[in-house]
Coordinates of C-alpha atoms in Angstrom, one line a residue:
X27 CA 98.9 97.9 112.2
X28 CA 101.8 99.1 109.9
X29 CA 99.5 102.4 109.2
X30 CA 99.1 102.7 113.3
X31 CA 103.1 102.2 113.4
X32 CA 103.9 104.8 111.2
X33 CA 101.7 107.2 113.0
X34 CA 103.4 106.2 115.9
X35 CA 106.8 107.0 114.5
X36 CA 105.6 110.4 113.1
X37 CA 104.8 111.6 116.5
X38 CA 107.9 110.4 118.2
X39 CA 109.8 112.1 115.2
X40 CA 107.5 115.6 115.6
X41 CA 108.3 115.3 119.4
X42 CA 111.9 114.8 119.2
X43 CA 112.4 117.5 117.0
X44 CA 110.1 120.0 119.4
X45 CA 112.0 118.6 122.8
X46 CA 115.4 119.1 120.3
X47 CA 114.1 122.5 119.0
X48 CA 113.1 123.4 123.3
X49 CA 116.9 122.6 124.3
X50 CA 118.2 124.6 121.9
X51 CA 116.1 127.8 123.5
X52 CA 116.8 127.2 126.5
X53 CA 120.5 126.6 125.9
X54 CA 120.5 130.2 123.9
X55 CA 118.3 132.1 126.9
X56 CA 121.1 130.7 129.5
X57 CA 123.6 131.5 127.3
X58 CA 122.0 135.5 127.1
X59 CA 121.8 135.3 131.0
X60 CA 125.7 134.8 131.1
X61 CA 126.0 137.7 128.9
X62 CA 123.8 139.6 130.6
X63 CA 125.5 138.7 134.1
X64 CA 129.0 139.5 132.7
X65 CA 127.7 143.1 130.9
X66 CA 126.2 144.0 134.6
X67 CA 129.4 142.5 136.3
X68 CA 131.7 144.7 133.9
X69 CA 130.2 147.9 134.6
X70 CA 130.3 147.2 138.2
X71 CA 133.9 146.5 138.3
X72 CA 134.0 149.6 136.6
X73 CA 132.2 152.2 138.6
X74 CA 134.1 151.0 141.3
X75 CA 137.2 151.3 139.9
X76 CA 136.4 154.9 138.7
X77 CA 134.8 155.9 142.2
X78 CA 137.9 154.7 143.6
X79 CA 140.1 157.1 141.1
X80 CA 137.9 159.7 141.7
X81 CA 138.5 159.6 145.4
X82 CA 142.3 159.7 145.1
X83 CA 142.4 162.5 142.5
X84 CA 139.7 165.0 143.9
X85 CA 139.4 163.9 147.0
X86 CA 135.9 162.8 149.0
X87 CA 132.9 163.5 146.7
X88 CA 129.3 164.3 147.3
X89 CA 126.4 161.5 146.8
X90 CA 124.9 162.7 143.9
X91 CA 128.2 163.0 141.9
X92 CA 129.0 159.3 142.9
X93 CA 125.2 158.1 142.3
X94 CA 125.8 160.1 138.9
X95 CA 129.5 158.7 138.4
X96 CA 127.4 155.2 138.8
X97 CA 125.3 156.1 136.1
X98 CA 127.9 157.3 133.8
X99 CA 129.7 153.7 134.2
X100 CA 126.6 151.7 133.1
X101 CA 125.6 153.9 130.2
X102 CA 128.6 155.2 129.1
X103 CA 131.3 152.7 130.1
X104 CA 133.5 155.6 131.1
X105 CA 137.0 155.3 132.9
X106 CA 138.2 158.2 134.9
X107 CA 141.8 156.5 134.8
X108 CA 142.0 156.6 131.4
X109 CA 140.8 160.6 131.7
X110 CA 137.5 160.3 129.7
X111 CA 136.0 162.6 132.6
X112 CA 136.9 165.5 134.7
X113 CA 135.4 166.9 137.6
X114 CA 135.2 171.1 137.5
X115 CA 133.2 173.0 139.7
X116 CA 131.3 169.9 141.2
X117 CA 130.5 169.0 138.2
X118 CA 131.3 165.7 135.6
X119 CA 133.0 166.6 132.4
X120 CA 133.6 164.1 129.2
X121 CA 137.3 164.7 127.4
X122 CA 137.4 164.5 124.2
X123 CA 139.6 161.4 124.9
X124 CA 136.3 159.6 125.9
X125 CA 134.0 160.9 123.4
X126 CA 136.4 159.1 120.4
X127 CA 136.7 155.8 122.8
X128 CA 133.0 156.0 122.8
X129 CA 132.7 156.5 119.3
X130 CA 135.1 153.6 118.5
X131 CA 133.6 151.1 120.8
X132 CA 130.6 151.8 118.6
X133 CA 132.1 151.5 115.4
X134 CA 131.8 154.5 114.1
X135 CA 131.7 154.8 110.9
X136 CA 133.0 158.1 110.3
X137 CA 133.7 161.8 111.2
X138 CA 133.7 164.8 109.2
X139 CA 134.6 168.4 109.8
X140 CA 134.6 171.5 107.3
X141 CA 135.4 175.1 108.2
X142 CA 132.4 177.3 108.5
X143 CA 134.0 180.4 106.0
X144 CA 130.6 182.6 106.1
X145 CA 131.1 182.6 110.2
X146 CA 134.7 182.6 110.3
X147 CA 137.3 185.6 110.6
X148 CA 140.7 184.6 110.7
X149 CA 142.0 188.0 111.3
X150 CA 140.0 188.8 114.3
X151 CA 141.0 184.9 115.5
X152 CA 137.3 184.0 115.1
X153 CA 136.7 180.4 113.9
X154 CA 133.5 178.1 113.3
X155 CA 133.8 174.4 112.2
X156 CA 130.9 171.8 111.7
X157 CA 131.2 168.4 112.2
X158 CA 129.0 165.6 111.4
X159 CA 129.1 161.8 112.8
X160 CA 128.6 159.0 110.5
X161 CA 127.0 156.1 112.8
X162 CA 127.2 153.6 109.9
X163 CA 127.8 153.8 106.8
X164 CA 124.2 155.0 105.9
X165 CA 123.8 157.2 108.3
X166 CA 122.5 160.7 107.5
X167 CA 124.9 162.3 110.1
X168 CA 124.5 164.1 113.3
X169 CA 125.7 167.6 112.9
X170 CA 127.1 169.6 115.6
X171 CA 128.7 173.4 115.7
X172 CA 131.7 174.5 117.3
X173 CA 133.2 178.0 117.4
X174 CA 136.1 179.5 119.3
X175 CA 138.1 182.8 119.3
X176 CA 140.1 184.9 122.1
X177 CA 137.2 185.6 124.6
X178 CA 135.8 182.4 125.1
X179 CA 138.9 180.4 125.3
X180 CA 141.6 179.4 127.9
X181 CA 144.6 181.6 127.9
X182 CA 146.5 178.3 127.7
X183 CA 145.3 177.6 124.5
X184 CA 145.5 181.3 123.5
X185 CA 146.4 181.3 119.6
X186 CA 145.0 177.4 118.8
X187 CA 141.4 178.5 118.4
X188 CA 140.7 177.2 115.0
X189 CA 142.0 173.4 116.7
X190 CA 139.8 174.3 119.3
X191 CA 136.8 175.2 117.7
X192 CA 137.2 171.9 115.6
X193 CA 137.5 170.0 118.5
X194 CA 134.3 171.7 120.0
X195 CA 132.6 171.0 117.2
X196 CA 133.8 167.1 116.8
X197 CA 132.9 167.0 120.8
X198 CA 129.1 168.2 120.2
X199 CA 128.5 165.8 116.7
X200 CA 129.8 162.6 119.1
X201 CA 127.4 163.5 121.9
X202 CA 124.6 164.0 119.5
X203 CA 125.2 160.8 118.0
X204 CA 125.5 158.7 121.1
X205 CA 123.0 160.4 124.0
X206 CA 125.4 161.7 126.0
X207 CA 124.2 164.5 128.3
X208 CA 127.6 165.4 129.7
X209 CA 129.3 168.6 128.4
X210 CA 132.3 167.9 127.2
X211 CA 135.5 169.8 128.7
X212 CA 136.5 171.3 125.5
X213 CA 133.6 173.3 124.9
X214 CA 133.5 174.9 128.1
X215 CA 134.6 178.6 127.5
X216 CA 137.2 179.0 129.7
X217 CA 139.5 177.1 132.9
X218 CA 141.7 180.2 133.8
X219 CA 139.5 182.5 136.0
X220 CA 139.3 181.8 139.6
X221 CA 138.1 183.7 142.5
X222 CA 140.4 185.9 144.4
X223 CA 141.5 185.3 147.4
X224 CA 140.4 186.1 150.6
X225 CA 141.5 189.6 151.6
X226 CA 144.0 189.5 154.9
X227 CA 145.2 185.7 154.8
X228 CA 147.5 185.0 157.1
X229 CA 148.8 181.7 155.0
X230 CA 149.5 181.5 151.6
X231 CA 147.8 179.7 149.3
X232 CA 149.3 176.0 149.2
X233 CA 148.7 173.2 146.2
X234 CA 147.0 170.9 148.5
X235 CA 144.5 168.3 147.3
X236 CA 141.1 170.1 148.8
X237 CA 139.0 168.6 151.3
X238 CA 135.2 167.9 151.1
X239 CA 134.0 171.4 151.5
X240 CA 136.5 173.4 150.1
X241 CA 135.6 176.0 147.9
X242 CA 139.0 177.6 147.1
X243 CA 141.2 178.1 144.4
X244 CA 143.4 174.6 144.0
X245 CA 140.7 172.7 142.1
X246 CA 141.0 174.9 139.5
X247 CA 145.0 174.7 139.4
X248 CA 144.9 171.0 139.7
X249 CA 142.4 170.3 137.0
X250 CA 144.1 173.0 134.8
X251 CA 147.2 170.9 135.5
X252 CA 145.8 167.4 134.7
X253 CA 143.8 169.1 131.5
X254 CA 147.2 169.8 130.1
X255 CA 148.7 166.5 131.0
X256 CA 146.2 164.3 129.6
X257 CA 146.0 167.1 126.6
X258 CA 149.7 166.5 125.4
X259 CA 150.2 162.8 126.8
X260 CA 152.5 164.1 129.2
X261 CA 153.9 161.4 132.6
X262 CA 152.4 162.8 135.5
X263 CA 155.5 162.0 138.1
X264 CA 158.2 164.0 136.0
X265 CA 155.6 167.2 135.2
X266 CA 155.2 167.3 139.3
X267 CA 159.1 167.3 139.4
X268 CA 159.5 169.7 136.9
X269 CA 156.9 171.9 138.7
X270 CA 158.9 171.5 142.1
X271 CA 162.4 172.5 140.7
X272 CA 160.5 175.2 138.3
X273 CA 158.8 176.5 141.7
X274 CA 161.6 176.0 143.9
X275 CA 160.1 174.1 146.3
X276 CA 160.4 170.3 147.5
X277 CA 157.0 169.0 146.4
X278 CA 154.6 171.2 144.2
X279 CA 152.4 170.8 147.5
X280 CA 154.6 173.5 149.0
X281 CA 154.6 175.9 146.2
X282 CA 152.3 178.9 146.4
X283 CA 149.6 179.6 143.9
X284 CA 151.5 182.6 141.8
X285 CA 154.1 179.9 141.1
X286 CA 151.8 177.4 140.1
X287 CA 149.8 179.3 137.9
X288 CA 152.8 180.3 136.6
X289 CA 154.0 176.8 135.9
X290 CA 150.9 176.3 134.0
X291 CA 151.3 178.8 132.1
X292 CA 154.7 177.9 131.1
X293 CA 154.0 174.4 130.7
X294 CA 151.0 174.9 128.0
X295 CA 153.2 177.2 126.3
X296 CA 156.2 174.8 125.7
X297 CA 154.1 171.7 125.3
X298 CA 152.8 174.1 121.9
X299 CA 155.6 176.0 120.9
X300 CA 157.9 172.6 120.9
X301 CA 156.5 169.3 122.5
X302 CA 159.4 167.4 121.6
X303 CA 161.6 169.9 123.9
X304 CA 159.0 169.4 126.6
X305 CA 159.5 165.9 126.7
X306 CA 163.7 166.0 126.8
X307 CA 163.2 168.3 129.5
X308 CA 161.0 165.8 131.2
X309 CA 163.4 162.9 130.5
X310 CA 166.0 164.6 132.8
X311 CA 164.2 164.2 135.9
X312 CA 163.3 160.5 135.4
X313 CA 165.2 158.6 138.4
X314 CA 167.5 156.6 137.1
X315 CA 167.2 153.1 137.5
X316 CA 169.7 150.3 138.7
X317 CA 170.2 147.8 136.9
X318 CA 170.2 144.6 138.6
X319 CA 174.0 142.2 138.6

C-alpha cells in the first residue's frame, strides 16, 4: 500500500507539473497573439494615416501607388508626415530622413564613410564617398557607393557635391543593409528640369495642387519646395508667406511659375549661404499671438 501511494503521488506530481508546464504555453502563445494583433494594428493605423497625408499633399493618387504605399507601411513602418517619402514623377521615394529612422529603429550599430581619393577630383567638383553599415557590432558591413559632381546634381545644391555624394553613398549602404527597394531621393540625379510649357497658353502657369491626371509642371515645383523644407527643417506656413510677399502675390497659389522657380532658387541659396539668416527672416512673418488677460 505505501509503495502503491507513493506511485500515486508521483503521478499526480508528474501531472501537475505538465498541466503547470501546458498553462504556461498557452499563456506565452496568447500573449504572442496580442503582440501580433497590436504589430498588425500599428501598421494599419499607419498606412492610413500616411494614405491620408498623401492625399492632402499630392492630391488623389493612383491604386497601385496606394496598394504600394500599403506595402511600404507594413515593411517599412514609413511615415509620410514625418517626410521619410516623397512622391516624384508617380513614383515613391525614401529621404534620407527615413533611411536613418529605419536604421535607428533597428539599432544600428554603426555607419562609416571615407572619401574615395583614386575616384575623386576636387577641382573638377567630382566626388566619391563609400559608406558601410554596421548591423551589429559584428557585422561585416554593407557597402554602398555614392558619387556626385555638377552634371548629375540639382542646381539647388550646386557647390555641396562632396555632402551630397556622402549622403548618396550613406543612402545606398542603409538600403543594402535593411531590404529596401525604394530609391532614395538623394541619389536621384537631378529635381530641376521640367518640361516646357505648352506653346500658345492662354493662362499662365499657376502653383496649384494638380489634379489626378495632371501631367504639368507644379509637381515638380512643389516637391522641389517641400525637398528643401524638410532638407533644412524649415516651418512650412512662414516659407509659403515668405514666397507670397517674395512673389508679390496673396497666396503662393497665385504666383506664376518664373516666380516660383525663382523663389526656390533663392530659398536653397540662403538656407546654404546663411541658415541662421533664413530663419530670422522667417521669424518676421510669424503672426503674432495675443496673449490671453
Amino acid at each position: 500500500m505505501p509503495h502503491n501511494m507513493a506511485s500515486i503521488s508521483t503521478v499526480k506530481s508528474a501531472g501537475t507539473k505538465s498541466s503547470r508546464g501546458f498553462s504556461s504555453r498557452v499563456r506565452q502563445d496568447r500573449a504572442v497573439n496580442r503582440g501580433n494583433d497590436q504589430n498588425v494594428k500599428n501598421w494599419i493605423r499607419m498606412y492610413r494615416a500616411n494614405a491620408s497625408c498623401a492625399r492632402k499633399i499630392w492630391g488623389a493618387l493612383p491604386r497601385s501607388m496606394i496598394l504600394n504605399l500599403k506595402e511600404i507601411s507594413k515593411r517599412h513602418e514609413l511615415a509620410v508626415a514625418a517626410g521619410d517619402l516623397l512622391v516624384l514623377d508617380g513614383r515613391w521615394y525614401i529621404t534620407h530622413t527615413g533611411l536613418l529612422r529605419v536604421a535607428r529603429r533597428n539599432h544600428c550599430c554603426g555607419i562609416q564613410s571615407a572619401l574615395v581619393e583614386r575616384y575623386s577630383d576636387p577641382a573638377m567638383g567630382r566626388w566619391v564617398f563609400k559608406a558601410t553599415v554596421y548591423k551589429t557590432a559584428r557585422s561585416r558591413g554593407f557597402v554602398g557607393y555614392g558619387d556626385a559632381d555638377p552634371s548629375n546634381v540639382s542646381s539647388l545644391v550646386r557647390g555641396a557635391e562632396m555632402r551630397v555624394a556622402e549622403t548618396r553613398a550613406v543612402n545606398r549602404a542603409l538600403r543594402k543593409a535593411y531590404g529596401i527597394g525604394l530609391c532614395s531621393v538623394e541619389e536621384l540625379g537631378s529635381l530641376s528640369g521640367a518640361p516646357a510649357s505648352s506653346i500658345g497658353s492662354a493662362q499662365p502657369h499657376r502653383f496649384h495642387a494638380p489634379g489626378p491626371s495632371t501631367n504639368g509642371h507644379h509637381p515638380r515645383l512643389r516637391d522641389q519646395l517641400c525637398l528643401l523644407i524638410r532638407q533644412h527643417n524649415l516651418d512650412s506656413s512662414l516659407v509659403k508667406a515668405y514666397a507670397a510677399d517674395f512673389c508679390g502675390t496673396q497666396t503662393l497659389k497665385d504666383a506664376g511659375r518664373d516666380l516660383v522657380e525663382s523663389f526656390i532658387s533663392h530659398l536653397a541659396k540662403a538656407a546654404k549661404e546663411d541658415r541662421d539668416a533664413l530663419l530670422c527672416k522667417l521669424n518676421s512673418y510669424a503672426q503674432p499671438v495675443e496673449a490671453n488677460p
